[in-house]
Short mmCIF file of C-alpha atoms in Angstrom, two decimals:
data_model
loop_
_atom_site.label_atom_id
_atom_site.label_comp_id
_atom_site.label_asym_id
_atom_site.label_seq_id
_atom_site.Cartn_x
_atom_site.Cartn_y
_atom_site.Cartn_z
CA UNK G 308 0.00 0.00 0.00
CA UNK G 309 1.38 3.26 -1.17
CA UNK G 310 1.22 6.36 1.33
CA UNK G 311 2.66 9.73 1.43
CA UNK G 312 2.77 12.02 4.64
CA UNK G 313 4.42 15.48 5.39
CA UNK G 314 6.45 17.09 7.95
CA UNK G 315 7.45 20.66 8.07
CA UNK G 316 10.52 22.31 10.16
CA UNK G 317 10.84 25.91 10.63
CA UNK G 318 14.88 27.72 11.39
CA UNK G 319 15.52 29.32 14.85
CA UNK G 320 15.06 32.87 12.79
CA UNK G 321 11.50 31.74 12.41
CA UNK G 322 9.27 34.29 14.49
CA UNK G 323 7.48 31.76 16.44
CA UNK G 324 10.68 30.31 17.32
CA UNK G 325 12.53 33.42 18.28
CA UNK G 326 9.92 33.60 21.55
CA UNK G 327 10.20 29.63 22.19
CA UNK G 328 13.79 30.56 22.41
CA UNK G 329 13.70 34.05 24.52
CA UNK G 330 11.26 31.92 27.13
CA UNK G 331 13.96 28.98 27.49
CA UNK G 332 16.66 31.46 27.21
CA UNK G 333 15.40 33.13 30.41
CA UNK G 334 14.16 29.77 32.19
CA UNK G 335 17.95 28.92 31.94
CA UNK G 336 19.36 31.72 33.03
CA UNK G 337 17.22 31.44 36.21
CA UNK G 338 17.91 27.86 36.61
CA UNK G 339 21.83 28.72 36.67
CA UNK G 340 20.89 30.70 39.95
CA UNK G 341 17.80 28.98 41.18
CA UNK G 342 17.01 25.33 40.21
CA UNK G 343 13.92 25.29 42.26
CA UNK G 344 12.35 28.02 40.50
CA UNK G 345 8.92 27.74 38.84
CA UNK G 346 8.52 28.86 35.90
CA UNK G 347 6.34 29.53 32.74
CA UNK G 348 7.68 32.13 30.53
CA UNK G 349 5.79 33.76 27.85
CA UNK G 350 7.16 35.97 24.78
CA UNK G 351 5.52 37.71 21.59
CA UNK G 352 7.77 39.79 19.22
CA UNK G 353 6.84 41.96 16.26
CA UNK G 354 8.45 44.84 14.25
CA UNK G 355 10.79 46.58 16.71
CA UNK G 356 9.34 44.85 19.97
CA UNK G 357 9.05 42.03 22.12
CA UNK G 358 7.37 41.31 24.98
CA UNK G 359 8.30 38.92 28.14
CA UNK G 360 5.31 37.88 29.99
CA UNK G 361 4.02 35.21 32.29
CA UNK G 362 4.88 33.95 35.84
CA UNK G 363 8.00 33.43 37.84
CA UNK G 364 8.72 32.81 40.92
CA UNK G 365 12.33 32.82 42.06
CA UNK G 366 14.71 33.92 44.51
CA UNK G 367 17.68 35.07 42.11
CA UNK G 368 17.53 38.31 39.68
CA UNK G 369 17.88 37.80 35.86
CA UNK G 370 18.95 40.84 33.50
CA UNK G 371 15.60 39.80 30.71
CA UNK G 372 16.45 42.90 28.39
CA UNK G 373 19.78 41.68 28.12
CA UNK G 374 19.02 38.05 27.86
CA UNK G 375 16.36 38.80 24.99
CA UNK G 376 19.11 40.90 22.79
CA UNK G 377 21.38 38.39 23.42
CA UNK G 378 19.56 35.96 22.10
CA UNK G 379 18.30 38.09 19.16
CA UNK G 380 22.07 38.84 18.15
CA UNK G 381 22.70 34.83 18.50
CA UNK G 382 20.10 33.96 15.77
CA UNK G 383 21.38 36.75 13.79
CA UNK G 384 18.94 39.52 13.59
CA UNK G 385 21.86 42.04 12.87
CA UNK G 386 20.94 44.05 10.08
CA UNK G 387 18.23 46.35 8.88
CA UNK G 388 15.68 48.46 11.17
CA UNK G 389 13.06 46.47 11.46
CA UNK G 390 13.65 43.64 14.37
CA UNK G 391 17.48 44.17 15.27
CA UNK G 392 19.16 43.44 18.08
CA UNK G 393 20.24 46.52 18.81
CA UNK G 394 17.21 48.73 18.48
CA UNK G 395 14.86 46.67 20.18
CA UNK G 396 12.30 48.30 22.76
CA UNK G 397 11.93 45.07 25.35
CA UNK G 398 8.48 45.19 28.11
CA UNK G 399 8.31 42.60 30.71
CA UNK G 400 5.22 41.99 32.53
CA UNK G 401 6.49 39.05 35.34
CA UNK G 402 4.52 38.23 37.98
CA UNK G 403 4.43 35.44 40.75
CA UNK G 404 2.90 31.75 40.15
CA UNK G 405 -0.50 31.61 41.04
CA UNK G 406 -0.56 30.61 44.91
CA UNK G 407 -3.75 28.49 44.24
CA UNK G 408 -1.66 26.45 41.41
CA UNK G 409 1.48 26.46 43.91
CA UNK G 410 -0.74 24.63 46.85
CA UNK G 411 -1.14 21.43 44.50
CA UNK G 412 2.63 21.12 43.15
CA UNK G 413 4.06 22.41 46.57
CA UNK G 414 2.20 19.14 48.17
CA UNK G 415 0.97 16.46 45.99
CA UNK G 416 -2.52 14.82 47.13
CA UNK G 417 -0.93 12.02 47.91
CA UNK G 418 1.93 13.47 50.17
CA UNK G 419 -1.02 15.22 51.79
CA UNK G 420 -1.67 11.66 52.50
CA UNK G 421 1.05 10.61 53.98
CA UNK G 422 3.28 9.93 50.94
CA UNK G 423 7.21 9.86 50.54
CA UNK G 424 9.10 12.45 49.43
CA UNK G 425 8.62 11.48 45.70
CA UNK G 426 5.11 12.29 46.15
CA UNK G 427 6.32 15.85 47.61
CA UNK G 428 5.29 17.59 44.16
CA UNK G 429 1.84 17.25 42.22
CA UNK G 430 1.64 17.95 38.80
CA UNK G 431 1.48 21.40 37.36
CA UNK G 432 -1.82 21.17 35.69
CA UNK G 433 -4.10 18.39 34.14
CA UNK G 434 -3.53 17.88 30.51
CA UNK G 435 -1.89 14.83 28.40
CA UNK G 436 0.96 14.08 27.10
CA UNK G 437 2.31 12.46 24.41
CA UNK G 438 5.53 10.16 23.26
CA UNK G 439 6.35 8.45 20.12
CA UNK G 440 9.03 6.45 18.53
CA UNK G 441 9.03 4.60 15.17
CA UNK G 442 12.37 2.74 13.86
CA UNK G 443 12.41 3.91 10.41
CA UNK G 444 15.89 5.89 10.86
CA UNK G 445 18.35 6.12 13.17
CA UNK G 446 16.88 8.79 15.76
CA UNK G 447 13.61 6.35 15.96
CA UNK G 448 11.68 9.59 14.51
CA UNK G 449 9.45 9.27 11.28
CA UNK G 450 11.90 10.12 8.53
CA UNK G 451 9.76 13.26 7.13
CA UNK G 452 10.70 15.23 11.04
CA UNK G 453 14.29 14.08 11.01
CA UNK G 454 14.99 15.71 7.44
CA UNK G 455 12.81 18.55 8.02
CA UNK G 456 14.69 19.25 11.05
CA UNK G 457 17.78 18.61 9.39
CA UNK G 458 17.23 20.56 6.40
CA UNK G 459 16.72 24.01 8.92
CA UNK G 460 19.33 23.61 10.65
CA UNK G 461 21.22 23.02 7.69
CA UNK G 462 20.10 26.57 6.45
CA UNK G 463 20.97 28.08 9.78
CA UNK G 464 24.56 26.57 9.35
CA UNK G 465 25.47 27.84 5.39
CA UNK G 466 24.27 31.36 7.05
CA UNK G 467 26.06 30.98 10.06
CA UNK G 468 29.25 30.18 8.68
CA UNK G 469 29.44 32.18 5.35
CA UNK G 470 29.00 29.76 2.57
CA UNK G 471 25.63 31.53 1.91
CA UNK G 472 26.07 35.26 3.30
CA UNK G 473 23.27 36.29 1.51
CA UNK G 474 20.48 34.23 3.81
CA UNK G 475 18.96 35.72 6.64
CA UNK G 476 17.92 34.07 9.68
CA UNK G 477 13.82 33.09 9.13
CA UNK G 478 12.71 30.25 6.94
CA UNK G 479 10.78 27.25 6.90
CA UNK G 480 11.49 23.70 5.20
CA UNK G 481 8.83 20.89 4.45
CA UNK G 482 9.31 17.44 3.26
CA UNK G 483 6.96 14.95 1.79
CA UNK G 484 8.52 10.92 1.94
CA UNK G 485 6.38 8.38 0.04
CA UNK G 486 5.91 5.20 1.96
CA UNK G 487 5.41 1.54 0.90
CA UNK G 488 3.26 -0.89 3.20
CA UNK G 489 4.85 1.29 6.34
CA UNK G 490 7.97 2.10 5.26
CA UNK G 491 9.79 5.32 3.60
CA UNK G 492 10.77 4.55 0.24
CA UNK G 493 11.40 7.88 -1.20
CA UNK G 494 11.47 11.68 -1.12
CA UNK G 495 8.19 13.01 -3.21
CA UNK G 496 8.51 16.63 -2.38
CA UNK G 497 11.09 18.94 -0.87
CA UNK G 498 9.83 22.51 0.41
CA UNK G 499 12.35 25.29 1.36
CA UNK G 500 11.88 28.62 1.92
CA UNK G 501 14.62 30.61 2.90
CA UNK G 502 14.52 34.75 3.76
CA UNK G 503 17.16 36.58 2.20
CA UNK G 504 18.96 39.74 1.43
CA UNK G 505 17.75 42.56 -1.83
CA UNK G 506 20.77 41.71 -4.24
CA UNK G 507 20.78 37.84 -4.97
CA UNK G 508 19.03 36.35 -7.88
CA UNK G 509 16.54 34.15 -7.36
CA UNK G 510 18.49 31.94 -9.48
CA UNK G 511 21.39 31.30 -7.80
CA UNK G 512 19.45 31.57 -4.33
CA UNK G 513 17.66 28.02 -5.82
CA UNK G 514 20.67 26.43 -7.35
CA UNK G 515 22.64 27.24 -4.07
CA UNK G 516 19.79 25.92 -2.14
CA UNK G 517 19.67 22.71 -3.54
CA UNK G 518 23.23 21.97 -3.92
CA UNK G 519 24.29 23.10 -0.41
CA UNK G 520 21.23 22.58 1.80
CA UNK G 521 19.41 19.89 -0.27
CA UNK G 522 21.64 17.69 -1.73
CA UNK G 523 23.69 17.91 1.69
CA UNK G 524 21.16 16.84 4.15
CA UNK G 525 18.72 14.42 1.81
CA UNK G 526 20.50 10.76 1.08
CA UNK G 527 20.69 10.69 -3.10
CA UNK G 528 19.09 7.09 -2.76
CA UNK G 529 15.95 8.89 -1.66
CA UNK G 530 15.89 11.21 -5.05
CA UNK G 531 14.34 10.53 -8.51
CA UNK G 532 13.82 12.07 -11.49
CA UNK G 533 10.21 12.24 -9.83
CA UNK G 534 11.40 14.42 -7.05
CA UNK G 535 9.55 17.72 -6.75
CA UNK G 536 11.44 20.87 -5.27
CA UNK G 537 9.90 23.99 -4.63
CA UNK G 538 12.37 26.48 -3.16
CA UNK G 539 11.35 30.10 -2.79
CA UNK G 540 8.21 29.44 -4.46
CA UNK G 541 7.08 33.00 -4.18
CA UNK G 542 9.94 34.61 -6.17
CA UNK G 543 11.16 36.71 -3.50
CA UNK G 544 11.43 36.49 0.69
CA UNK G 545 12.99 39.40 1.90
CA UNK G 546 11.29 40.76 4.76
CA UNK G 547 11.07 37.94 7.33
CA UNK G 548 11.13 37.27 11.27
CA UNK G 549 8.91 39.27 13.55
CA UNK G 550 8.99 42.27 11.24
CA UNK G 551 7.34 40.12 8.46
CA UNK G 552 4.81 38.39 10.89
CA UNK G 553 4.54 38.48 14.49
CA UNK G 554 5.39 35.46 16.62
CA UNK G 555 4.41 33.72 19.76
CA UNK G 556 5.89 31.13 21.95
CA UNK G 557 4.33 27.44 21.88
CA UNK G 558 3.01 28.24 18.29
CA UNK G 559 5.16 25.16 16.93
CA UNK G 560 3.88 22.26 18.78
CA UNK G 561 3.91 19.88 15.95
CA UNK G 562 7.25 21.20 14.49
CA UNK G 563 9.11 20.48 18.55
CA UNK G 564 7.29 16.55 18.73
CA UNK G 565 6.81 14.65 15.73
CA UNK G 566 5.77 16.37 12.70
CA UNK G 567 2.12 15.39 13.24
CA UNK G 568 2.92 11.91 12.76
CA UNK G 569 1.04 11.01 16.29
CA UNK G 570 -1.17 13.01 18.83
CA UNK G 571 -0.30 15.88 20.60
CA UNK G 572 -2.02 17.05 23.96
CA UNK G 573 -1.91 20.92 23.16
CA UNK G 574 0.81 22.04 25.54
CA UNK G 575 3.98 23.72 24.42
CA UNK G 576 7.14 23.49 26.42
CA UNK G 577 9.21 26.58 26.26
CA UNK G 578 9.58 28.67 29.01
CA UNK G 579 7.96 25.83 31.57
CA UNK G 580 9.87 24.91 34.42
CA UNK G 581 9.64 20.81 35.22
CA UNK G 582 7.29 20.87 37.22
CA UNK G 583 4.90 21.68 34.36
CA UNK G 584 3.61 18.17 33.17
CA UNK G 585 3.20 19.65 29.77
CA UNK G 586 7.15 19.83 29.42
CA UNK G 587 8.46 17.39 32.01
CA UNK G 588 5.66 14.39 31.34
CA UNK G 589 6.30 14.85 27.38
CA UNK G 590 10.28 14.27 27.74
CA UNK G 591 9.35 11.18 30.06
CA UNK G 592 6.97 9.88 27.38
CA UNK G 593 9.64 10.41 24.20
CA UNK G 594 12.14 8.39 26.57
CA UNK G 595 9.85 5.46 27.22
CA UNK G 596 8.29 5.12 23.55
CA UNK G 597 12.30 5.05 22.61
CA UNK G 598 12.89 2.39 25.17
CA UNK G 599 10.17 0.30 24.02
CA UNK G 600 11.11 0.68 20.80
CA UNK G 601 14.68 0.48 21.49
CA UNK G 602 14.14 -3.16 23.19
CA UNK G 603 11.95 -4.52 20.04
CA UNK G 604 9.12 -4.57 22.38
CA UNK G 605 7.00 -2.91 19.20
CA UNK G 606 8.52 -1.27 16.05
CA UNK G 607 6.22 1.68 16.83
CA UNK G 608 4.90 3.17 19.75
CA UNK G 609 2.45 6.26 21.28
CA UNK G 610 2.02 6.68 24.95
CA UNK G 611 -0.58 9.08 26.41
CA UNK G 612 0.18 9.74 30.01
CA UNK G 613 -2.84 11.85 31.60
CA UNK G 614 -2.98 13.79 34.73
CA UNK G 615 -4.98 15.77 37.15
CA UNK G 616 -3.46 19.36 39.24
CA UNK G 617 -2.20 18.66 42.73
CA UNK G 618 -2.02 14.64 41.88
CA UNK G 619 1.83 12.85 41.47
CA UNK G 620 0.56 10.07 39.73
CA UNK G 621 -0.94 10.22 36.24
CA UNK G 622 -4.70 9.30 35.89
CA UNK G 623 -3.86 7.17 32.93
CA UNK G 624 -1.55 5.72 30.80
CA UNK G 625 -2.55 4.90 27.32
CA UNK G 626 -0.39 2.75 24.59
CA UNK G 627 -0.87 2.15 21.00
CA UNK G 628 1.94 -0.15 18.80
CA UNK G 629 -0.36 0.19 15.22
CA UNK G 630 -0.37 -3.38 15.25
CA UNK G 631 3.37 -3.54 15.40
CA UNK G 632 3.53 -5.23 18.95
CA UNK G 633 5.60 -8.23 19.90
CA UNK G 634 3.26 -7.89 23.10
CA UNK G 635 -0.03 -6.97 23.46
CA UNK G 636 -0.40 -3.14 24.21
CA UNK G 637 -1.79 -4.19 27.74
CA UNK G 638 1.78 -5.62 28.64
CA UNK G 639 3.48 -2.93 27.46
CA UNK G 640 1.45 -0.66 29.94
CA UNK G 641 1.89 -3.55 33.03
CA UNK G 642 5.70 -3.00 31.74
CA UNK G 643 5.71 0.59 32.19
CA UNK G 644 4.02 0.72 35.39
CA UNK G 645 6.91 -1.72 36.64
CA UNK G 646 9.93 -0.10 35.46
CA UNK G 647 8.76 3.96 34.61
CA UNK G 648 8.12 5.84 38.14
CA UNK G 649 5.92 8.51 36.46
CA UNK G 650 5.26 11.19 39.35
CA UNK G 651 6.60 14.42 38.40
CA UNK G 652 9.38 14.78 41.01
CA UNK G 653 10.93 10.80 40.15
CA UNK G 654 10.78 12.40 36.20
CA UNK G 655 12.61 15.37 37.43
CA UNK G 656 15.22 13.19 38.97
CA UNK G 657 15.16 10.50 36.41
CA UNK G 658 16.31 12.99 33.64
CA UNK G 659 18.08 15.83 35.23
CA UNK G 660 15.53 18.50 34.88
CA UNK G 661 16.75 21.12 37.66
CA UNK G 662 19.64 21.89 34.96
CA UNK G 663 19.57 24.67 32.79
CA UNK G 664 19.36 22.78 29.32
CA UNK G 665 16.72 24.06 27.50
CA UNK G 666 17.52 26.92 25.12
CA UNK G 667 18.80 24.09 22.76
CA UNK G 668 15.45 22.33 22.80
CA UNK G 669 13.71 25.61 21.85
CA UNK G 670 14.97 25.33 17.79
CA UNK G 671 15.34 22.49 15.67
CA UNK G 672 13.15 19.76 17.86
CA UNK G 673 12.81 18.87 20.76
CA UNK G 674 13.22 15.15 20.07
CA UNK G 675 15.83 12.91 18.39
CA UNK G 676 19.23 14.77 18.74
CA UNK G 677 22.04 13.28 20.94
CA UNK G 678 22.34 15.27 24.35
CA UNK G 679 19.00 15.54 25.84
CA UNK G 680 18.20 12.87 28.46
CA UNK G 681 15.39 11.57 27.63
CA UNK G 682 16.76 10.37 23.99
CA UNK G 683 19.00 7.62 26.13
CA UNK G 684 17.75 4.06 25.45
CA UNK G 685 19.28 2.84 28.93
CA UNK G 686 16.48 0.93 29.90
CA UNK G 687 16.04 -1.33 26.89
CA UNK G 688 17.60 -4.12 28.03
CA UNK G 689 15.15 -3.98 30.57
CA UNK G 690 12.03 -3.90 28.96
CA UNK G 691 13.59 -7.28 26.81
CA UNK G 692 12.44 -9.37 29.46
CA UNK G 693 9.20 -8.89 28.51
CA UNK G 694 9.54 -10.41 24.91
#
């Protein structure tokens, strides 16, 4: 059966994704001073402005106008007027968490019950969460979000490092992989769109394109003379970033999980501190799929993990293999109950979420890149027992 989905990747220049990375940018510098802190940053930015906005609660001081510019001169807003480093006009409007939201995580319902200090913090909110893992490449991603991914930060790096001077820091990349009875067989449609400067030719922007970003990311054994490329496909993409649309942190969802490939509970991460479930739960989630999938307990693998404000433990846990279990989906749950301690403060510990290591989640996906914690497959010989 022949099938073809899409995934789409945007570049850290990308107005949505210069707030996702303003909010982790400041979470971070907090955490440096305050690992305890709570946490959930908001940012917008348009033509000459951005705003910081949300709750903290912390006992350090962080310098936010010079953390946003900083971070603005990073991604390489450098030139022109119109959203520049140096010229921008930064508001902040920080106040305190909630004290009625603090009363659940500061003491979980069941360490109100006489719980152990694992059960110290409830969860954040309610909501769900969701993890996935598929092994059609390396990264146990769908193939479509790893060369999305790739393929942006791939036009970050010819920027970056002066093989294309002429690029400027937004853009957006989309790629379309047709797949045979499951699996990816072959690229069908490449989509890049790249913001760049008034004197190169649209000609030699496309030829460059493809021969530096393309051709150096994609695998040739995935092109065919059937191929479809559509690069720049508007003729021209000069005015870009905030100043060509305004942007909003947690406006990417999709683009930070899995392309769309599974569910997605609605939260966005940036900016959150762990004890949100939104962020925290998700990471746990990716690392157990990629466990499961890791140990051959199922070649592909969603997990919903639900839960309710003030409560450590999730209210459910949900699996679905697509049929590609060497279990029943019922086991895999019984497994994950066994070997996953799920309340938010065992997560915490479990992956190391005190540390300030989030601005490089904030561009380029969250999952599937070497580093994070939650992409180690440590517990897959583990979960072979229960083959």
């Amino acid at each position: 059966m022949k099938k073809f989905f899409t995934s789409e990747s945007v570049t850290e220049g990308h107005p949505d994704k210069v707030c996702d990375q303003i909010a982790d940018a400041v979470l971070d510098a907090v955490l440096e001073q305050d690992p305890a802190a709570r946490a959930a940053i908001e940012c917008c930015a348009t033509t000459g402005m951005v705003l910081v906005m949300g709750e903290l609660s912390t006992n350090c001081y962080v310098d936010i106008n010079k953390i946003v510019k900083n971070t603005v001169r990073e991604i390489g807003y450098t030139h022109g007027s119109g959203f520049s480093y140096n010229s921008l006009a930064v508001i902040t409007a920080i106040h305190g968490q909630s004290p009625d939201i603090a009363l659940g995580v500061d003491a979980s319902a069941e360490k109100k019950a006489g719980g152990g200090d694992l059960d110290t913090i409830g969860a954040g909110d309610q909501g769900m969460m969701f993890g996935y893992a598929v092994n059609e490449t390396e990264e146990l991603l769908p193939l479509t979000v790893v060369l999305s991914q790739k393929l942006a930060a791939r036009l970050a790096e010819v920027r970056k490092s002066g093989l294309l001077p002429y690029l400027r820091p937004d853009g957006k990349t989309q790629v379309t992989v047709e797949y045979e009875n499951g699996k990816p067989v072959r690229v069908d449609t490449v989509v890049v769109s790249a913001q760049h400067d008034e004197f190169v030719s649209q000609e030699k922007l496309r030829a460059d394109i493809k021969k530096h970003v393309i051709d150096a990311v994609v695998d040739a054994r995935l092109l065919d003379k059937d191929t479809k490329y559509f690069i720049n496909p508007t003729g021209r993409f000069e005015v870009g970033g905030p100043e060509g649309d305004s942007g909003l942190t947690g406006r990417k969802i999709i683009v930070d999980t899995y392309g769309g490939r599974c569910a997605h509970g609605g939260g966005s991460f940036s900016g959150k501190d762990c004890t949100k479930v939104d962020r925290s739960a998700a990471y746990m989630a990716r690392y157990i799929c990629k466990n499961i999938v890791k140990a051959g307990l199922a070649d592909e693998c969603e997990i919903e993990l639900a839960y309710a404000i003030g409560v450590a433990n999730p209210v459910s846990i949900y699996v679905n293999t697509y049929g590609t279990g060497r279990i029943s989906d019922e086991e895999i749950v019984r497994a994950i109950k066994e070997n996953f301690d799920l309340r938010p403060a065992a997560i915490i510990e479990k992956l190391g979420l005190r540390r300030p290591i989030f601005k490089k989640t904030a561009a380029y996906g969250h999952f599937g890149r070497e580093g994070f914690p939650w992409e180690k497959t440590d517990m897959a010989e583990t979960l072979k027992k229960y083959l």
